Amino acid sequence: MGMRSHWQAIGFLGAYALLCVLIFYRAGLDIVKTLSPQGCRMSWMSPSYVLQAGLDHSWTPLASRYSLFLYREVGWEGPGELRGSPVLFIPGNAGSSHQVRSIASSATRQYFSSPYHVEAAFEHGPQRPVDFFALEFNEDLSAFDGHTLDAETAYARAAVDYILSLYEKPTSIILLGHSMGGTVAVSLLPHPNVSALITMSTAHTLPPARLDRRIDSILASNREILRDDSTPVLSLCGGATDLLVPAESCILPVPEADDGGSTFYRRTVFTSALEGAWTGVGHKEMVWCHQVRWRVARAVIELAAAAEHSTKVRGQVLDKWLRDGHAPPASFVDDGVGDHRDTIDLSALRPEEVHYSDALLLRRPTQSHTYLLPIPNTPTQSNSLFTLYLSRGSIAPISPHNPLPLRVSVYLCSSSTHTSCPRLSPTILKLVPEPVPDKPFPAPDEGSDESEGVVVFVANVPIGTSEQQSYVAVLIEDADGRGWVTAGFAGDEPIVKDVGMFGLIWAGSKLDFPASTLRTEVVFPKLLSSSLVVYRLKSSLRDAATCKDALMPPLLEHTSDHFETHYFSLLQSQPHQATLLHSHASGPFVSTPLHGFNLIVYTSNDQPCSVENLYISINWWGTLGRWGTRYAQAVIAWGVGIVALALHHAWGAGEGPRPVPNVAESLSYLATRWLPKMLVLSVAVSFIPLPTGMWLGNVGAPVFAGIAPLLLLVVVGLALSCGARRPTRSREIISARRNALVSMLFVFLLIVVFIPWQVAFLCAWIYHFYTCAAGAAVVRSASGKPKEHSIPLMSREESTIPPSPELASPRSSPSFSSFDALVSAYNTNRYILLLMTWLLPIAAPVLAVWVRTLAGSGLQAVWGAGSGWGWSSDRNVLVVAPWLVLVEWAGMGGTMFEPSLMLSPKHAMLVLALAAFFAGPRTPYFVLEVGSVMMVFVCAFGIGPRYWGRS
Ligand SMILES: *[C@@H]1O[C@H](CO)[C@@H](O)[C@H](O)[C@H]1NC(C)=O
């Protein structure tokens, strides 16, 4: 390959990388709009916050840093009085106590029908008003720094004790945690006085920012708490709409059943499945989205009333108010809907009240009737599936929150004359949305209404024998001309579509649907349910023109795992728009890729309109968007790996009589010679079933083997673009020797006492940046070609500059010309700068936390004893010491090591590269730690002897 095409290739690589970053970014943003749009009503309130000054230093040393507020609805509640049960809201990263207002206001306005008047439903019940307390963390950035999280937890613990002290004993408190606040809340468990915990948009299994070891260990101990503690915990997840917390990490780990087969209450509810909400909800929107907040508020009111009951009862309360329909409702506490008759007596009915029909279709029913539907005798099947849809009415105990009076009950009769028919128990009984034809679903800024929803009732019925016909009896009551009912039978076998991932990538897959049935289920056992794949579904409808008039235009339900369900209106996606299917059942670094998902199409049988076929394929734009959000941190880690490899190469090439080549040279060598092999290798490694925390977290799933080379190209391209950038500022090289040891001791002392090591790292980086800038100036003047050296992107000339012997350096080794030594030292410094630059994104967020804390709460808070910032292990001198030594040495013009050394620091760089590639994507902070250890090695073997030996 000629030099020219060589450089062109590198240029292309850089352009490719930038293009990819742009694509990932754009596609990532589009996800919010396309995958799981949000339909939420805004919420309104009249807030006020009463500072709880009683929580002072006698309770916690953090009293001056954080505070506690009591929410009061202006005009509805007096500011001081505490009348009910306490609830504590814990805000998340950069959150505020004011985020409690939507939920708290809703609780007040549900409990009271008007100021100081208790709502009729609660007047004689055990429910009492709830007092919402909220923590104020001054918008601390708890997602980036474990010690901030520790401080918040300590304060929250004190706040819980303080709040409990305000009430008569015994009392208990309910915790609500948003985002990282949920992590704080779980850390408070086990607590004898916490009756339940609801987390909202909280990551439970994988920290959203993996830049701090402490956060990882907090999450690990939280997982143990979630495994062992009996407090009911419910996790609300916003799904793909939440760009900050990948929803696969929002799923609570399910504890294994103990010997008795019972497990603690752990429920994950996706808002896309939450009955009555059926919408994706963004990260911040989770606390104010009306459809979610009123349910949370109601659950809290009911939980407080059930606080004295067993954890099982509290779990049932949560299941009732935050239902996602994944299990048929348990035996609920009687909620006044229906009269719960367990049998009907056919002989007691007057003949004119009973109708026989093969299928049921009632538009606007007006009369109470009992319908007897003969169960078909299909010899090929032993079971038949009875399906009934009821719009806006109730099949106890399921209904929209504000249902019509219309009630339906379903019974199984073994003959038409049999006197007593038992209630038919459903396999599925849930509420599904009722999208309005021609309107997007969910309706933007509006969403679903409390009276909307179709109750779906599905039950397995044994088919009749030829001697005896059995029936399903459907009892319709309180019909007032609103709503509709439709019912019928179908086989209970789902359509199984055996298409695999590669078949889908290659050609997509078409699926024909049987003619009109109420409910068609399709199973894709071989397709992945992973957050890294987005499918595209195109449907075509029979008699599409009639769909608009159908009682139930085709509604698609997509279910993966037992947590997550999404609903789509197939009507609105005609004719241009496709439906995008996504899932969070598994994801990188969280779990092994899971296979299989179900599609269910609901249609009513009143119009010929039905689904003719579905065509499923991969949606690449969405898929790329998912990769971008999942692997941003991997790019940083791998960037460190690439620079480490470049340094490895440079130090190898710099052995013997040759100088260390410059950064651009090494990187381009890497890009042209090693990259092809690395690409092949990365694909090969992707097939190895490594643990979830390693490599790209996909446990060797072959479908994802293409991600590694794609990312690798991006990273190399980015490294080239960065490596080619030259520092422009220059100044005189620092030649005066300062008393380095003293100044360094001073910095170490600062770290131990006061500043986090990340700050020292930034200082080291700045200092080194100037060293490099100065070095550039010296090399430039030494080469005698100042103009040409203020140069183009990648300079090839630097190391081929003719030696200029007159520029003698006292520290150069005798085997080297002094100019070579200068160039070597300068080039080495550039590598170190590049390495530190790639490590900076890992260190910088903690830096931001520190600056913010300093600015927000003052020195005292930062330094406050026991605050997590005082004398903590985070003042880790060891992590930053080698960098300080290194840059100090470089700043004084020291060369890095004897090129002939046997045990060479270049091997340390190989170790760093391996750590960056294999462990970096999951734990970027680990790369920084390994980098530091390797730099200790470099210091000890490379510059150590001379560092101490110099005078
Ligand atoms: C907390 O719970 C314990 C154990 O149930 C109880 O003895 C104690 O009184 C409770 N504390 C408060 C302040 O209610």
PDB file of C-alpha atoms and ligand atoms in Angstrom, residues 164 169-171 192-193, ligand 1:
ATOM      1  CA  LEU A 164     -41.510   8.495  62.709  1.00  0.00           C
ATOM      2  CA  LYS A 169     -46.106   4.761  68.001  1.00  0.00           C
ATOM      3  CA  PRO A 170     -46.272   2.351  66.392  1.00  0.00           C
ATOM      4  CA  THR A 171     -46.359   3.813  62.939  1.00  0.00           C
ATOM      5  CA  PRO A 192     -39.000  -2.379  60.720  1.00  0.00           C
ATOM      6  CA  ASN A 193     -41.109   0.712  60.062  1.00  0.00           C
TER       7      ASN A 193
HETATM    8  C1  LIG B   1     -41.041   0.626  64.457  1.00  0.00           C
HETATM    9  O1  LIG B   1     -41.350  -0.742  64.401  1.00  0.00           O
HETATM   10  C2  LIG B   1     -41.103  -1.429  65.596  1.00  0.00           C
HETATM   11  C3  LIG B   1     -41.285  -2.897  65.336  1.00  0.00           C
HETATM   12  O2  LIG B   1     -42.484  -3.133  64.659  1.00  0.00           O
HETATM   13  C4  LIG B   1     -42.022  -0.881  66.685  1.00  0.00           C
HETATM   14  O3  LIG B   1     -41.777  -1.558  67.914  1.00  0.00           O
HETATM   15  C5  LIG B   1     -41.742   0.594  66.856  1.00  0.00           C
HETATM   16  O4  LIG B   1     -42.631   1.154  67.795  1.00  0.00           O
HETATM   17  C6  LIG B   1     -41.873   1.324  65.551  1.00  0.00           C
HETATM   18  N1  LIG B   1     -41.413   2.675  65.706  1.00  0.00           N
HETATM   19  C7  LIG B   1     -42.194   3.708  65.533  1.00  0.00           C
HETATM   20  C8  LIG B   1     -41.591   5.039  65.734  1.00  0.00           C
HETATM   21  O5  LIG B   1     -43.359   3.584  65.270  1.00  0.00           O
END
